[in-house]
Tab-separated table of C-alpha atoms in Angstrom:
chain	number	residue	atom	x	y	z
A	1	MET	CA	29.679	2.943	47.449
A	2	ILE	CA	29.109	3.889	43.831
A	3	SER	CA	32.055	5.211	41.878
A	4	CYS	CA	31.916	6.797	38.425
A	5	VAL	CA	34.723	7.073	35.926
A	6	PHE	CA	34.605	9.831	33.306
A	7	SER	CA	36.865	10.123	30.297
A	8	ARG	CA	37.392	13.197	28.156
A	9	HIS	CA	37.929	12.936	24.395
A	10	ASN	CA	39.747	15.760	22.678
A	11	SER	CA	39.143	14.378	19.179
A	12	PRO	CA	35.645	14.213	17.597
A	13	ILE	CA	33.917	10.864	17.311
A	14	VAL	CA	33.193	9.981	13.693
A	15	ILE	CA	30.410	7.528	12.889
A	16	GLU	CA	30.677	6.178	9.381
A	17	ARG	CA	27.439	5.260	7.663
A	18	PRO	CA	27.236	3.654	4.219
A	19	LEU	CA	25.896	6.054	1.622
A	20	ASN	CA	23.784	5.260	-1.401
A	21	ARG	CA	25.219	7.251	-4.268
A	22	ILE	CA	22.826	7.163	-7.212
A	23	GLU	CA	23.218	8.973	-10.492
A	24	PHE	CA	19.635	8.866	-11.706
A	25	ASP	CA	20.577	10.080	-15.189
A	26	ASP	CA	22.856	7.059	-15.607
A	27	LEU	CA	20.354	4.687	-13.990
A	28	LEU	CA	17.567	5.786	-16.333
A	29	MET	CA	19.677	6.188	-19.492
A	30	GLU	CA	17.984	3.341	-21.406
A	31	TYR	CA	14.921	3.022	-19.191
A	32	ASN	CA	11.509	2.924	-20.884
A	33	THR	CA	8.740	4.227	-18.634
A	34	GLU	CA	6.077	2.714	-20.926
A	35	GLU	CA	7.325	-0.855	-20.427
A	36	GLY	CA	6.826	-2.886	-17.278
A	37	PRO	CA	9.777	-4.665	-15.655
A	38	THR	CA	8.452	-8.070	-16.796
A	39	ALA	CA	5.500	-9.437	-18.750
A	40	ASN	CA	3.740	-10.391	-15.502
A	41	VAL	CA	4.128	-8.026	-12.574
A	42	SER	CA	3.231	-8.938	-8.987
A	43	VAL	CA	2.207	-6.072	-6.717
A	44	SER	CA	1.982	-6.483	-2.944
A	45	VAL	CA	-0.465	-4.163	-1.187
A	46	ILE	CA	-0.532	-2.895	2.408
A	47	ILE	CA	-3.605	-0.943	3.534
A	48	THR	CA	-3.959	1.191	6.667
A	49	LEU	CA	-7.375	2.581	7.561
A	50	ASN	CA	-6.787	6.047	9.051
A	51	SER	CA	-10.377	7.195	9.575
A	52	ALA	CA	-13.852	6.223	8.433
A	53	ARG	CA	-17.417	7.474	8.578
A	54	ILE	CA	-20.656	6.032	7.207
A	55	TYR	CA	-23.513	8.324	6.182
A	56	ASP	CA	-26.526	7.168	4.150
A	57	ASP	CA	-24.754	3.817	3.547
A	58	ILE	CA	-21.758	5.562	1.992
A	59	LEU	CA	-18.341	4.932	3.497
A	60	ARG	CA	-16.070	7.972	3.542
A	61	THR	CA	-12.595	6.850	4.486
A	62	SER	CA	-8.989	7.965	4.612
A	63	ILE	CA	-6.533	5.169	3.834
A	64	THR	CA	-2.802	4.827	3.398
A	65	MET	CA	-2.056	2.409	0.574
A	66	GLU	CA	1.395	1.015	-0.109
A	67	GLN	CA	2.142	-0.856	-3.327
A	68	ILE	CA	5.373	-2.810	-3.622
A	69	TRP	CA	6.854	-4.327	-6.781
A	70	ARG	CA	10.291	-5.068	-8.206
A	71	ASP	CA	11.991	-3.582	-11.242
A	72	MET	CA	15.469	-5.031	-11.737
A	73	ARG	CA	16.289	-2.278	-14.232
A	74	LEU	CA	16.475	0.105	-11.257
A	75	SER	CA	18.815	-1.919	-9.024
A	76	PHE	CA	21.948	-0.111	-7.866
A	77	LYS	CA	24.967	-0.593	-5.618
A	78	GLY	CA	23.868	0.252	-2.134
A	79	VAL	CA	22.565	-1.129	1.121
A	80	SER	CA	19.232	0.536	1.787
A	81	GLU	CA	16.188	2.384	0.474
A	82	VAL	CA	16.256	5.919	-0.923
A	83	PRO	CA	13.390	8.313	-1.742
A	84	LEU	CA	12.810	8.983	-5.427
A	85	PRO	CA	12.762	12.667	-6.400
A	86	ASN	CA	9.605	13.978	-8.039
A	87	SER	CA	11.573	14.610	-11.223
A	88	VAL	CA	12.373	10.903	-11.674
A	89	ARG	CA	9.818	9.112	-13.843
A	90	ILE	CA	9.558	5.319	-13.695
A	91	TRP	CA	7.011	2.698	-14.730
A	92	GLN	CA	4.231	2.253	-12.179
A	93	PRO	CA	1.172	-0.031	-12.068
A	94	ASP	CA	-1.983	1.852	-13.099
A	95	THR	CA	-3.940	0.821	-10.006
A	96	VAL	CA	-7.489	2.095	-9.535
A	97	ILE	CA	-10.281	1.632	-6.995
A	98	LEU	CA	-12.883	0.494	-9.474
A	99	ASN	CA	-16.021	0.942	-7.369
A	100	ALA	CA	-15.157	4.326	-5.831
A	101	LEU	CA	-17.872	6.984	-5.967
A	102	SER	CA	-15.096	9.525	-5.460
A	103	TYR	CA	-11.354	9.076	-5.232
A	104	ASP	CA	-8.803	11.723	-4.254
A	105	THR	CA	-5.033	11.247	-3.957
A	106	LYS	CA	-3.689	13.667	-1.347
A	107	MET	CA	-0.037	12.618	-1.151
A	108	THR	CA	2.266	10.233	-3.015
A	109	SER	CA	5.826	9.190	-2.185
A	110	LEU	CA	8.086	6.741	-4.004
A	111	PHE	CA	11.017	4.840	-2.505
A	112	LEU	CA	13.640	2.701	-4.277
A	113	ASN	CA	15.578	-0.109	-2.660
A	114	PHE	CA	19.012	-1.130	-3.920
A	115	ASP	CA	17.667	-4.471	-5.195
A	116	GLY	CA	15.144	-2.728	-7.469
A	117	THR	CA	12.165	-3.008	-5.102
A	118	ILE	CA	9.883	0.024	-5.365
A	119	ARG	CA	7.495	1.135	-2.642
A	120	LYS	CA	4.724	3.560	-3.546
A	121	LYS	CA	2.965	5.112	-0.555
A	122	GLN	CA	-0.248	7.115	-1.028
A	123	LEU	CA	-2.711	8.942	1.200
A	124	LEU	CA	-6.180	8.505	-0.332
A	125	PHE	CA	-9.656	9.779	0.457
A	126	VAL	CA	-12.265	7.371	-0.925
A	127	GLU	CA	-16.066	7.128	-0.951
A	128	VAL	CA	-17.782	3.804	-1.691
A	129	LEU	CA	-21.341	2.505	-1.427
A	130	CYS	CA	-21.975	-0.078	1.317
A	131	ASP	CA	-24.418	-3.002	1.429
A	132	GLU	CA	-25.881	-4.952	4.312
A	133	SER	CA	-23.887	-8.089	4.932
A	134	PRO	CA	-25.583	-11.173	3.405
A	135	ASN	CA	-23.702	-13.361	5.906
A	136	VAL	CA	-25.392	-11.904	8.961
A	137	THR	CA	-28.984	-12.925	9.729
A	138	MET	CA	-29.703	-11.221	13.051
A	139	LYS	CA	-27.511	-8.106	12.975
A	140	SER	CA	-28.637	-5.968	10.088
A	141	ASP	CA	-26.480	-3.049	11.270
A	142	ILE	CA	-23.358	-4.705	9.864
A	143	LEU	CA	-22.379	-3.376	6.457
A	144	GLU	CA	-19.954	-4.544	3.795
A	145	CYS	CA	-18.026	-1.682	2.220
A	146	SER	CA	-15.771	-2.916	-0.553
A	147	LEU	CA	-12.686	-1.376	-2.142
A	148	GLU	CA	-12.102	-3.088	-5.481
A	149	LEU	CA	-8.470	-2.787	-6.553
A	150	THR	CA	-7.450	-3.595	-10.103
A	151	SER	CA	-5.181	-2.445	-12.908
A	152	PHE	CA	-6.935	-0.097	-15.302
A	153	SER	CA	-5.234	-1.417	-18.459
A	154	ASN	CA	-2.220	-3.583	-17.446
A	155	ARG	CA	-0.143	-0.753	-18.875
A	156	GLY	CA	3.217	-1.839	-20.230
A	157	CYS	CA	2.829	-5.543	-19.466
A	158	GLU	CA	0.578	-8.522	-20.064
A	159	GLN	CA	-0.793	-8.853	-16.555
A	160	ILE	CA	-0.602	-7.146	-13.161
A	161	THR	CA	-1.487	-9.362	-10.196
A	162	TYR	CA	-2.290	-7.917	-6.775
A	163	SER	CA	-1.952	-9.572	-3.366
A	164	VAL	CA	-2.901	-7.952	-0.064
A	165	GLU	CA	-0.107	-8.661	2.406
A	166	LYS	CA	-1.392	-6.715	5.403
A	167	ILE	CA	-4.401	-4.626	6.392
A	168	ASN	CA	-4.341	-2.402	9.469
A	169	ASN	CA	-7.579	-1.127	10.996
A	170	ASP	CA	-6.556	-0.899	14.656
A	171	ARG	CA	-7.453	2.784	14.778
A	172	ILE	CA	-11.098	2.163	13.883
A	173	ALA	CA	-13.386	0.238	16.271
A	174	GLN	CA	-16.839	1.594	15.437
A	175	LEU	CA	-18.482	3.543	12.619
A	176	ARG	CA	-21.284	5.648	14.121
A	177	GLY	CA	-22.568	2.700	16.147
A	178	ARG	CA	-21.995	0.099	13.454
A	179	ARG	CA	-19.682	-2.775	14.263
A	180	LEU	CA	-16.996	-3.653	11.736
A	181	ASN	CA	-17.662	-6.836	9.802
A	182	ALA	CA	-14.231	-8.365	10.269
A	183	PHE	CA	-13.029	-11.380	8.316
A	184	LEU	CA	-9.990	-12.558	6.425
A	185	ASN	CA	-11.302	-14.686	3.584
A	186	LEU	CA	-8.289	-14.730	1.310
A	187	THR	CA	-6.943	-17.986	2.725
A	188	LYS	CA	-10.238	-19.134	4.290
A	189	ALA	CA	-8.780	-18.428	7.708
A	190	GLU	CA	-10.787	-18.013	10.868
A	191	GLU	CA	-12.450	-14.675	11.611
A	192	LYS	CA	-9.961	-11.960	12.536
A	193	ASP	CA	-10.087	-8.227	13.207
A	194	VAL	CA	-9.137	-7.245	9.681
A	195	PHE	CA	-10.873	-6.518	6.428
A	196	ARG	CA	-12.408	-9.298	4.425
A	197	VAL	CA	-10.334	-9.851	1.297
A	198	ASN	CA	-11.659	-11.867	-1.624
A	199	ALA	CA	-9.597	-12.637	-4.707
A	200	ILE	CA	-11.913	-12.677	-7.726
A	201	GLU	CA	-11.600	-12.694	-11.493
A	202	ASP	CA	-9.570	-10.270	-13.621
A	203	ASN	CA	-7.024	-9.645	-10.845
A	204	LEU	CA	-9.725	-7.842	-8.854
A	205	ILE	CA	-9.333	-7.726	-5.097
A	206	ASP	CA	-12.466	-7.127	-3.027
A	207	MET	CA	-11.657	-5.691	0.395
A	208	ILE	CA	-14.595	-5.493	2.754
A	209	LEU	CA	-14.771	-3.832	6.159
């Protein structure tokens, strides 16, 4: 026998959630958008490959790129992350894809955490020229298509350093019959199903399919 017990509440159930109350005018009162948070800024990068197509050795790809850095001048009393309104102007790293044949930013969103961590999320359409992989002797159909990330001018600070924390390409298995050349070379790890990432001079990061 299965018995069920039901109870009826006459009073409404109230769920209290902590709120982040931010007065952006007060937060930005003495904020200088032309100065970086520190002399040396570290930017973590997360890349998601949404779609890709190769035609005449040119990679046309849609990527979601997230850049994460910390600016203690923007810390506030709270417990979570809030979206930044379009009207709020803050310092941002002047990141560019240096080797792009074309580069189009479709969407940009900014989020601010209470500890001053900023997350910039962008939807990008990029075209880059590919080369045959020099590391493959028998399979000439494998291409290397690099996305070279760097700061254009280290605006507002002495140096901006990039590090790729995660690269997602689970949605893409083949490019018109070409197999992805998949390595992770940043820490000289074994071959994995991710982009190849090489740290080279002048804070340049070379990400290769």
